[in-house]
Amino acid sequence: MAFFLPTLCKKRVSEITPPLLRKMGIRGILPDVDNTLSTHGSQQPLPAALSWTRELSGLGIKLMIISNNHKERVEPFAAQFSLPFLYDAKKPMSKGFSKASEELGIPKEELLVVGDQIFTDILGANLSGIRSVLVEPIELEKGFFFRVKRWMERPFLHRMEKRLPRG
């Protein structure tokens, strides 16, 4: 079960603050797109997510969007943030995370994965030796596949609530 535990849980990316990142020794962040920086499938970023990435970039923290989506989805989205991106990352496999670490020039120990899904973002981070923050989905997806995935996450979420502080 430890493979499914994030380092921290937060409601939104904007709760991942510069003082927290300094305390953790983080120099780079790998955020997911859908339900982390925007609602699922939307090309419109959340204003708070835009502000958050700009603030962190201004402080010298490197960011790279990492997504399992295709280039046609991720490239125009990442352009709105002026951030590099990695598409078709095949999370939870570690190859995409390793490539992001290499491209940013930051060791995995100083990276943080931020995402809303346990079986892709969090598991992938853990398998890659990268710390992670699980954020609550901005809105729940409607499709059958997503409903099944969210149902499968429930036992792990319950266990996390007992073991991890939300702060």
Backbone as JSON Lines, residues from 0, in Angstrom:
{"i":0,"aa":"M","n":[0.8,-1.2,0.0],"ca":[0.0,0.0,0.0],"c":[0.85,1.26,0.0]}
{"i":1,"aa":"A","n":[2.09,1.19,0.46],"ca":[2.92,2.38,0.54],"c":[3.17,3.0,-0.83]}
{"i":2,"aa":"F","n":[3.14,2.19,-1.89],"ca":[3.35,2.72,-3.23],"c":[2.28,3.72,-3.63]}
{"i":3,"aa":"F","n":[1.13,3.66,-2.97],"ca":[0.02,4.52,-3.34],"c":[-0.1,5.76,-2.47]}
{"i":4,"aa":"L","n":[0.82,5.94,-1.53],"ca":[0.74,7.08,-0.64],"c":[1.54,8.25,-1.17]}
{"i":5,"aa":"P","n":[0.91,9.42,-1.25],"ca":[1.66,10.62,-1.63],"c":[2.43,11.16,-0.43]}
{"i":6,"aa":"T","n":[3.32,12.07,-0.67],"ca":[4.03,12.74,0.41],"c":[3.08,13.63,1.19]}
{"i":7,"aa":"L","n":[2.21,14.34,0.47],"ca":[1.22,15.25,1.07],"c":[-0.08,15.18,0.29]}
{"i":8,"aa":"C","n":[-1.16,15.66,0.91],"ca":[-2.44,15.84,0.22],"c":[-2.85,17.3,0.38]}
{"i":9,"aa":"K","n":[-3.35,17.89,-0.68],"ca":[-3.81,19.28,-0.68],"c":[-5.1,19.35,-1.47]}
{"i":10,"aa":"K","n":[-5.86,20.42,-1.27],"ca":[-7.08,20.61,-2.06],"c":[-6.74,21.08,-3.47]}
{"i":11,"aa":"R","n":[-5.87,22.05,-3.6],"ca":[-5.52,22.64,-4.89],"c":[-4.01,22.9,-4.96]}
{"i":12,"aa":"V","n":[-3.51,23.08,-6.18],"ca":[-2.08,23.34,-6.35],"c":[-1.63,24.61,-5.64]}
{"i":13,"aa":"S","n":[-2.51,25.6,-5.56],"ca":[-2.14,26.87,-4.93],"c":[-1.81,26.72,-3.45]}
{"i":14,"aa":"E","n":[-2.15,25.59,-2.84],"ca":[-1.81,25.34,-1.44],"c":[-0.37,24.82,-1.28]}
{"i":15,"aa":"I","n":[0.29,24.54,-2.4],"ca":[1.68,24.1,-2.37],"c":[2.52,25.38,-2.46]}
{"i":16,"aa":"T","n":[2.92,25.88,-1.31],"ca":[3.51,27.21,-1.19],"c":[5.04,27.2,-1.29]}
{"i":17,"aa":"P","n":[5.62,28.34,-1.64],"ca":[7.09,28.43,-1.66],"c":[7.76,28.03,-0.35]}
{"i":18,"aa":"P","n":[7.25,28.46,0.83],"ca":[7.9,28.0,2.06],"c":[7.87,26.47,2.23]}
{"i":19,"aa":"L","n":[6.76,25.85,1.84],"ca":[6.66,24.4,1.91],"c":[7.68,23.75,0.98]}
{"i":20,"aa":"L","n":[7.8,24.27,-0.23],"ca":[8.75,23.72,-1.2],"c":[10.19,23.89,-0.72]}
{"i":21,"aa":"R","n":[10.51,25.05,-0.13],"ca":[11.85,25.26,0.41],"c":[12.14,24.25,1.52]}
{"i":22,"aa":"K","n":[11.17,24.06,2.4],"ca":[11.32,23.11,3.51],"c":[11.57,21.69,2.99]}
{"i":23,"aa":"M","n":[10.94,21.35,1.88],"ca":[11.08,20.01,1.29],"c":[12.33,19.89,0.4]}
{"i":24,"aa":"G","n":[12.99,21.01,0.1],"ca":[14.17,20.98,-0.77],"c":[13.81,20.77,-2.23]}
{"i":25,"aa":"I","n":[12.66,21.26,-2.64],"ca":[12.16,21.07,-4.0],"c":[12.64,22.21,-4.91]}
{"i":26,"aa":"R","n":[13.22,21.82,-6.05],"ca":[13.65,22.79,-7.07],"c":[12.88,22.67,-8.37]}
{"i":27,"aa":"G","n":[12.05,21.62,-8.49],"ca":[11.3,21.41,-9.71],"c":[9.98,20.71,-9.43]}
{"i":28,"aa":"I","n":[8.96,21.08,-10.22],"ca":[7.62,20.5,-10.04],"c":[7.13,19.97,-11.38]}
{"i":29,"aa":"L","n":[6.52,18.8,-11.32],"ca":[5.93,18.15,-12.48],"c":[4.42,18.04,-12.27]}
{"i":30,"aa":"P","n":[3.66,19.08,-12.65],"ca":[2.21,19.0,-12.47],"c":[1.53,18.29,-13.64]}
{"i":31,"aa":"D","n":[0.43,17.63,-13.33],"ca":[-0.45,17.03,-14.32],"c":[-1.35,18.13,-14.86]}
{"i":32,"aa":"V","n":[-2.1,17.83,-15.92],"ca":[-3.01,18.81,-16.52],"c":[-4.43,18.63,-16.0]}
{"i":33,"aa":"D","n":[-5.07,17.55,-16.43],"ca":[-6.5,17.37,-16.17],"c":[-6.8,17.18,-14.7]}
{"i":34,"aa":"N","n":[-7.7,18.02,-14.21],"ca":[-8.16,18.04,-12.83],"c":[-7.08,18.4,-11.82]}
{"i":35,"aa":"T","n":[-5.98,18.94,-12.32],"ca":[-4.92,19.46,-11.47],"c":[-4.72,20.95,-11.76]}
{"i":36,"aa":"L","n":[-4.49,21.29,-13.03],"ca":[-4.34,22.68,-13.46],"c":[-5.58,23.22,-14.16]}
{"i":37,"aa":"S","n":[-6.47,22.31,-14.54],"ca":[-7.68,22.66,-15.28],"c":[-8.69,21.52,-15.1]}
{"i":38,"aa":"T","n":[-9.94,21.79,-15.46],"ca":[-10.91,20.71,-15.46],"c":[-10.57,19.74,-16.59]}
{"i":39,"aa":"H","n":[-11.08,18.53,-16.49],"ca":[-10.75,17.49,-17.45],"c":[-11.12,17.9,-18.88]}
{"i":40,"aa":"G","n":[-10.13,17.87,-19.78],"ca":[-10.35,18.15,-21.19],"c":[-10.44,19.62,-21.56]}
{"i":41,"aa":"S","n":[-10.43,20.5,-20.59],"ca":[-10.55,21.94,-20.88],"c":[-9.2,22.53,-21.29]}
{"i":42,"aa":"Q","n":[-9.23,23.46,-22.2],"ca":[-8.01,24.19,-22.57],"c":[-7.89,25.47,-21.75]}
{"i":43,"aa":"Q","n":[-8.82,25.7,-20.84],"ca":[-8.82,26.91,-20.01],"c":[-8.22,26.61,-18.64]}
{"i":44,"aa":"P","n":[-7.01,27.1,-18.37],"ca":[-6.4,26.87,-17.06],"c":[-7.17,27.6,-15.96]}
{"i":45,"aa":"L","n":[-7.1,27.08,-14.76],"ca":[-7.65,27.81,-13.62],"c":[-6.78,29.04,-13.39]}
{"i":46,"aa":"P","n":[-7.39,30.2,-13.15],"ca":[-6.58,31.4,-12.88],"c":[-5.59,31.2,-11.73]}
{"i":47,"aa":"A","n":[-6.02,30.51,-10.68],"ca":[-5.12,30.27,-9.54],"c":[-3.93,29.4,-9.94]}
{"i":48,"aa":"A","n":[-4.14,28.48,-10.87],"ca":[-3.05,27.63,-11.34],"c":[-2.04,28.45,-12.15]}
{"i":49,"aa":"L","n":[-2.54,29.36,-12.97],"ca":[-1.64,30.25,-13.73],"c":[-0.81,31.11,-12.78]}
{"i":50,"aa":"S","n":[-1.46,31.7,-11.8],"ca":[-0.75,32.54,-10.82],"c":[0.3,31.73,-10.06]}
{"i":51,"aa":"W","n":[-0.09,30.51,-9.67],"ca":[0.8,29.65,-8.91],"c":[2.06,29.32,-9.7]}
{"i":52,"aa":"T","n":[1.9,28.92,-10.96],"ca":[3.07,28.56,-11.77],"c":[3.96,29.78,-12.02]}
{"i":53,"aa":"R","n":[3.35,30.93,-12.25],"ca":[4.14,32.15,-12.48],"c":[4.92,32.56,-11.24]}
{"i":54,"aa":"E","n":[4.27,32.45,-10.08],"ca":[4.96,32.79,-8.83],"c":[6.16,31.86,-8.61]}
{"i":55,"aa":"L","n":[5.94,30.57,-8.79],"ca":[7.03,29.62,-8.56],"c":[8.15,29.8,-9.58]}
{"i":56,"aa":"S","n":[7.8,30.01,-10.84],"ca":[8.81,30.25,-11.87],"c":[9.64,31.48,-11.53]}
{"i":57,"aa":"G","n":[8.95,32.53,-11.04],"ca":[9.64,33.76,-10.65],"c":[10.61,33.55,-9.5]}
{"i":58,"aa":"L","n":[10.37,32.54,-8.72],"ca":[11.26,32.23,-7.59],"c":[12.36,31.23,-7.96]}
{"i":59,"aa":"G","n":[12.41,30.88,-9.25],"ca":[13.47,29.99,-9.72],"c":[13.14,28.51,-9.66]}
{"i":60,"aa":"I","n":[11.9,28.18,-9.32],"ca":[11.49,26.77,-9.31],"c":[11.1,26.4,-10.73]}
{"i":61,"aa":"K","n":[11.69,25.33,-11.24],"ca":[11.4,24.9,-12.6],"c":[10.15,24.04,-12.61]}
{"i":62,"aa":"L","n":[9.34,24.22,-13.64],"ca":[8.13,23.42,-13.8],"c":[8.1,22.82,-15.19]}
{"i":63,"aa":"M","n":[7.55,21.62,-15.27],"ca":[7.33,20.98,-16.56],"c":[6.02,20.2,-16.45]}
{"i":64,"aa":"I","n":[5.08,20.51,-17.31],"ca":[3.82,19.79,-17.32],"c":[4.06,18.38,-17.84]}
{"i":65,"aa":"I","n":[3.51,17.4,-17.13],"ca":[3.67,16.0,-17.54],"c":[2.27,15.37,-17.6]}
{"i":66,"aa":"S","n":[1.96,14.82,-18.77],"ca":[0.61,14.33,-19.0],"c":[0.61,13.06,-19.84]}
{"i":67,"aa":"N","n":[-0.39,12.25,-19.63],"ca":[-0.61,11.07,-20.47],"c":[-1.37,11.44,-21.74]}
{"i":68,"aa":"N","n":[-1.83,12.66,-21.82],"ca":[-2.57,13.1,-23.0],"c":[-1.65,13.26,-24.2]}
{"i":69,"aa":"H","n":[-2.27,13.41,-25.37],"ca":[-1.53,13.57,-26.61],"c":[-1.05,15.01,-26.8]}
{"i":70,"aa":"K","n":[-0.11,15.19,-27.7],"ca":[0.49,16.49,-27.95],"c":[-0.56,17.55,-28.29]}
{"i":71,"aa":"E","n":[-1.58,17.17,-29.06],"ca":[-2.61,18.13,-29.48],"c":[-3.36,18.72,-28.28]}
{"i":72,"aa":"R","n":[-3.43,17.99,-27.2],"ca":[-4.09,18.47,-25.99],"c":[-3.12,19.27,-25.13]}
{"i":73,"aa":"V","n":[-1.91,18.75,-24.96],"ca":[-0.98,19.31,-23.98],"c":[-0.24,20.54,-24.49]}
{"i":74,"aa":"E","n":[0.19,20.55,-25.75],"ca":[1.0,21.66,-26.25],"c":[0.3,23.02,-26.14]}
{"i":75,"aa":"P","n":[-0.94,23.18,-26.63],"ca":[-1.57,24.5,-26.5],"c":[-1.87,24.87,-25.05]}
{"i":76,"aa":"F","n":[-2.11,23.86,-24.24],"ca":[-2.36,24.13,-22.82],"c":[-1.08,24.65,-22.15]}
{"i":77,"aa":"A","n":[0.03,23.95,-22.35],"ca":[1.31,24.34,-21.75],"c":[1.76,25.71,-22.24]}
{"i":78,"aa":"A","n":[1.41,26.05,-23.49],"ca":[1.79,27.36,-24.05],"c":[1.18,28.5,-23.24]}
{"i":79,"aa":"Q","n":[-0.01,28.29,-22.71],"ca":[-0.65,29.34,-21.9],"c":[0.11,29.6,-20.61]}
{"i":80,"aa":"F","n":[0.86,28.61,-20.17],"ca":[1.68,28.74,-18.96],"c":[3.12,29.13,-19.29]}
{"i":81,"aa":"S","n":[3.47,29.08,-20.58],"ca":[4.86,29.27,-21.01],"c":[5.78,28.26,-20.33]}
{"i":82,"aa":"L","n":[5.31,27.01,-20.28],"ca":[6.07,25.95,-19.63],"c":[6.42,24.85,-20.61]}
{"i":83,"aa":"P","n":[7.56,24.19,-20.38],"ca":[7.86,23.0,-21.17],"c":[6.88,21.9,-20.76]}
{"i":84,"aa":"F","n":[6.77,20.9,-21.61],"ca":[5.8,19.84,-21.33],"c":[6.29,18.51,-21.86]}
{"i":85,"aa":"L","n":[5.7,17.48,-21.31],"ca":[5.96,16.11,-21.74],"c":[4.59,15.47,-21.93]}
{"i":86,"aa":"Y","n":[4.32,15.02,-23.13],"ca":[3.03,14.39,-23.44],"c":[3.23,12.89,-23.64]}
{"i":87,"aa":"D","n":[2.13,12.15,-23.67],"ca":[2.19,10.68,-23.78],"c":[3.23,10.1,-22.8]}
{"i":88,"aa":"A","n":[3.18,10.58,-21.57],"ca":[4.18,10.2,-20.56],"c":[4.07,8.76,-20.09]}
{"i":89,"aa":"K","n":[2.94,8.14,-20.34],"ca":[2.71,6.75,-19.96],"c":[2.82,6.52,-18.45]}
{"i":90,"aa":"K","n":[2.34,7.51,-17.67],"ca":[2.29,7.34,-16.22],"c":[1.36,6.16,-15.93]}
{"i":91,"aa":"P","n":[1.7,5.28,-15.03],"ca":[2.69,5.38,-13.96],"c":[4.08,4.85,-14.29]}
{"i":92,"aa":"M","n":[4.35,4.51,-15.53],"ca":[5.69,4.04,-15.89],"c":[6.71,5.15,-15.59]}
{"i":93,"aa":"S","n":[7.9,4.78,-15.24],"ca":[8.9,5.76,-14.78],"c":[9.64,6.49,-15.89]}
{"i":94,"aa":"K","n":[9.54,6.02,-17.13],"ca":[10.33,6.62,-18.21],"c":[10.05,8.12,-18.38]}
{"i":95,"aa":"G","n":[8.79,8.52,-18.35],"ca":[8.45,9.94,-18.5],"c":[8.99,10.79,-17.37]}
{"i":96,"aa":"F","n":[8.93,10.28,-16.15],"ca":[9.45,11.02,-15.01],"c":[10.97,11.17,-15.11]}
{"i":97,"aa":"S","n":[11.64,10.11,-15.56],"ca":[13.1,10.17,-15.74],"c":[13.46,11.19,-16.82]}
{"i":98,"aa":"K","n":[12.71,11.2,-17.91],"ca":[12.96,12.14,-18.99],"c":[12.76,13.58,-18.5]}
{"i":99,"aa":"A","n":[11.71,13.82,-17.72],"ca":[11.47,15.16,-17.19],"c":[12.6,15.6,-16.28]}
{"i":100,"aa":"S","n":[13.07,14.69,-15.42],"ca":[14.19,14.99,-14.53],"c":[15.42,15.39,-15.34]}
{"i":101,"aa":"E","n":[15.69,14.63,-16.37],"ca":[16.85,14.89,-17.23],"c":[16.71,16.23,-17.96]}
{"i":102,"aa":"E","n":[15.55,16.47,-18.55],"ca":[15.35,17.71,-19.31],"c":[15.41,18.95,-18.42]}
{"i":103,"aa":"L","n":[14.91,18.85,-17.2],"ca":[14.97,19.99,-16.28],"c":[16.35,20.13,-15.63]}
{"i":104,"aa":"G","n":[17.14,19.06,-15.68],"ca":[18.46,19.09,-15.05],"c":[18.36,19.1,-13.54]}
{"i":105,"aa":"I","n":[17.32,18.44,-13.01],"ca":[17.09,18.4,-11.57],"c":[17.0,16.93,-11.14]}
{"i":106,"aa":"P","n":[17.77,16.55,-10.12],"ca":[17.69,15.16,-9.66],"c":[16.3,14.86,-9.09]}
{"i":107,"aa":"K","n":[15.92,13.61,-9.17],"ca":[14.59,13.2,-8.72],"c":[14.32,13.54,-7.26]}
{"i":108,"aa":"E","n":[15.37,13.55,-6.45],"ca":[15.22,13.87,-5.03],"c":[14.75,15.31,-4.81]}
{"i":109,"aa":"E","n":[14.92,16.16,-5.82],"ca":[14.55,17.57,-5.69],"c":[13.34,17.92,-6.54]}
{"i":110,"aa":"L","n":[12.64,16.87,-7.02],"ca":[11.42,17.06,-7.82],"c":[10.19,16.72,-7.01]}
{"i":111,"aa":"L","n":[9.05,17.25,-7.45],"ca":[7.77,16.96,-6.83],"c":[6.74,16.77,-7.94]}
{"i":112,"aa":"V","n":[6.04,15.65,-7.9],"ca":[4.95,15.38,-8.84],"c":[3.66,15.84,-8.17]}
{"i":113,"aa":"V","n":[2.82,16.55,-8.94],"ca":[1.54,17.02,-8.42],"c":[0.44,16.52,-9.35]}
{"i":114,"aa":"G","n":[-0.51,15.79,-8.79],"ca":[-1.59,15.28,-9.61],"c":[-2.78,14.84,-8.78]}
{"i":115,"aa":"D","n":[-3.86,14.48,-9.49],"ca":[-5.12,14.13,-8.82],"c":[-5.43,12.64,-8.85]}
{"i":116,"aa":"Q","n":[-4.59,11.83,-9.48],"ca":[-4.91,10.41,-9.6],"c":[-3.85,9.54,-8.92]}
{"i":117,"aa":"I","n":[-4.33,8.64,-8.1],"ca":[-3.44,7.76,-7.35],"c":[-2.72,6.78,-8.26]}
{"i":118,"aa":"F","n":[-3.44,6.18,-9.22],"ca":[-2.86,5.09,-10.0],"c":[-2.01,5.55,-11.19]}
{"i":119,"aa":"T","n":[-1.94,6.84,-11.43],"ca":[-1.06,7.36,-12.48],"c":[-0.02,8.29,-11.86]}
{"i":120,"aa":"D","n":[-0.46,9.42,-11.35],"ca":[0.46,10.44,-10.83],"c":[1.24,9.96,-9.59]}
{"i":121,"aa":"I","n":[0.52,9.5,-8.59],"ca":[1.16,9.15,-7.31],"c":[1.96,7.86,-7.43]}
{"i":122,"aa":"L","n":[1.35,6.83,-8.01],"ca":[2.07,5.57,-8.18],"c":[3.31,5.78,-9.05]}
{"i":123,"aa":"G","n":[3.17,6.53,-10.13],"ca":[4.31,6.79,-11.01],"c":[5.43,7.52,-10.29]}
{"i":124,"aa":"A","n":[5.07,8.52,-9.49],"ca":[6.08,9.25,-8.72],"c":[6.8,8.31,-7.77]}
{"i":125,"aa":"N","n":[6.03,7.49,-7.06],"ca":[6.64,6.56,-6.1],"c":[7.55,5.56,-6.79]}
{"i":126,"aa":"L","n":[7.11,5.02,-7.91],"ca":[7.95,4.05,-8.64],"c":[9.23,4.7,-9.18]}
{"i":127,"aa":"S","n":[9.18,6.03,-9.36],"ca":[10.33,6.76,-9.89],"c":[11.21,7.37,-8.81]}
{"i":128,"aa":"G","n":[10.84,7.22,-7.56],"ca":[11.63,7.8,-6.48],"c":[11.46,9.3,-6.34]}
{"i":129,"aa":"I","n":[10.28,9.79,-6.7],"ca":[9.98,11.22,-6.62],"c":[8.86,11.43,-5.62]}
{"i":130,"aa":"R","n":[8.99,12.46,-4.81],"ca":[7.92,12.78,-3.87],"c":[6.7,13.31,-4.63]}
{"i":131,"aa":"S","n":[5.55,13.24,-3.98],"ca":[4.32,13.62,-4.69],"c":[3.33,14.32,-3.76]}
{"i":132,"aa":"V","n":[2.45,15.09,-4.4],"ca":[1.33,15.71,-3.7],"c":[0.07,15.32,-4.46]}
{"i":133,"aa":"L","n":[-0.87,14.73,-3.75],"ca":[-2.17,14.4,-4.31],"c":[-3.09,15.58,-4.07]}
{"i":134,"aa":"V","n":[-3.64,16.14,-5.13],"ca":[-4.63,17.21,-5.0],"c":[-6.01,16.63,-5.29]}
{"i":135,"aa":"E","n":[-7.01,17.25,-4.72],"ca":[-8.38,16.82,-5.0],"c":[-8.71,17.16,-6.44]}
{"i":136,"aa":"P","n":[-9.45,16.29,-7.14],"ca":[-9.85,16.63,-8.51],"c":[-10.69,17.9,-8.5]}
{"i":137,"aa":"I","n":[-10.46,18.75,-9.49],"ca":[-11.23,20.0,-9.58],"c":[-12.71,19.69,-9.74]}
{"i":138,"aa":"E","n":[-13.02,18.74,-10.61],"ca":[-14.39,18.23,-10.73],"c":[-14.31,16.78,-11.18]}
{"i":139,"aa":"L","n":[-15.24,15.99,-10.69],"ca":[-15.21,14.57,-11.03],"c":[-15.63,14.36,-12.48]}
{"i":140,"aa":"E","n":[-14.9,13.47,-13.15],"ca":[-15.18,13.14,-14.54],"c":[-16.47,12.32,-14.61]}
{"i":141,"aa":"K","n":[-17.13,12.36,-15.75],"ca":[-18.44,11.7,-15.9],"c":[-18.35,10.31,-16.55]}
{"i":142,"aa":"G","n":[-17.28,10.01,-17.27],"ca":[-17.18,8.76,-18.01],"c":[-17.09,7.53,-17.12]}
{"i":143,"aa":"F","n":[-17.51,6.4,-17.66],"ca":[-17.5,5.14,-16.93],"c":[-16.1,4.77,-16.43]}
{"i":144,"aa":"F","n":[-15.09,4.87,-17.31],"ca":[-13.72,4.53,-16.97],"c":[-13.24,5.33,-15.76]}
{"i":145,"aa":"F","n":[-13.54,6.63,-15.75],"ca":[-13.1,7.48,-14.64],"c":[-13.87,7.15,-13.36]}
{"i":146,"aa":"R","n":[-15.15,6.85,-13.48],"ca":[-15.92,6.49,-12.29],"c":[-15.36,5.22,-11.66]}
{"i":147,"aa":"V","n":[-14.97,4.26,-12.49],"ca":[-14.38,3.02,-11.97],"c":[-13.05,3.33,-11.29]}
{"i":148,"aa":"K","n":[-12.2,4.15,-11.92],"ca":[-10.9,4.5,-11.32],"c":[-11.08,5.21,-9.98]}
{"i":149,"aa":"R","n":[-12.01,6.14,-9.93],"ca":[-12.24,6.87,-8.68],"c":[-12.77,5.93,-7.6]}
{"i":150,"aa":"W","n":[-13.61,4.97,-7.98],"ca":[-14.12,3.99,-7.03],"c":[-12.96,3.15,-6.49]}
{"i":151,"aa":"M","n":[-12.05,2.77,-7.37],"ca":[-10.9,1.95,-6.97],"c":[-9.95,2.73,-6.05]}
{"i":152,"aa":"E","n":[-9.94,4.05,-6.15],"ca":[-9.08,4.87,-5.31],"c":[-9.6,5.01,-3.88]}
{"i":153,"aa":"R","n":[-10.87,4.79,-3.67],"ca":[-11.49,5.04,-2.36],"c":[-10.78,4.39,-1.18]}
{"i":154,"aa":"P","n":[-10.44,3.08,-1.24],"ca":[-9.77,2.49,-0.08],"c":[-8.43,3.16,0.23]}
{"i":155,"aa":"F","n":[-7.73,3.6,-0.79],"ca":[-6.44,4.25,-0.59],"c":[-6.63,5.66,-0.02]}
{"i":156,"aa":"L","n":[-7.65,6.35,-0.48],"ca":[-7.95,7.68,0.05],"c":[-8.31,7.59,1.53]}
{"i":157,"aa":"H","n":[-9.09,6.61,1.88],"ca":[-9.48,6.41,3.28],"c":[-8.24,6.16,4.14]}
{"i":158,"aa":"R","n":[-7.34,5.32,3.63],"ca":[-6.11,5.01,4.37],"c":[-5.22,6.26,4.49]}
{"i":159,"aa":"M","n":[-5.17,7.07,3.43],"ca":[-4.36,8.29,3.46],"c":[-4.88,9.28,4.49]}
{"i":160,"aa":"E","n":[-6.2,9.38,4.59],"ca":[-6.78,10.3,5.56],"c":[-6.32,9.97,6.97]}
{"i":161,"aa":"K","n":[-6.11,8.7,7.24],"ca":[-5.66,8.29,8.58],"c":[-4.17,8.52,8.77]}
{"i":162,"aa":"R","n":[-3.38,8.41,7.71],"ca":[-1.92,8.41,7.85],"c":[-1.23,9.72,7.51]}
{"i":163,"aa":"L","n":[-1.86,10.56,6.7],"ca":[-1.18,11.77,6.25],"c":[-1.87,13.03,6.75]}
{"i":164,"aa":"P","n":[-1.08,14.01,7.2],"ca":[-1.68,15.3,7.53],"c":[-2.1,16.02,6.27]}
{"i":165,"aa":"R","n":[-3.17,16.8,6.31],"ca":[-3.63,17.54,5.15],"c":[-2.88,18.86,5.02]}
{"i":166,"aa":"G","n":[-2.12,19.23,6.0],"ca":[-1.48,20.54,6.0],"c":[-0.17,20.63,5.38]}
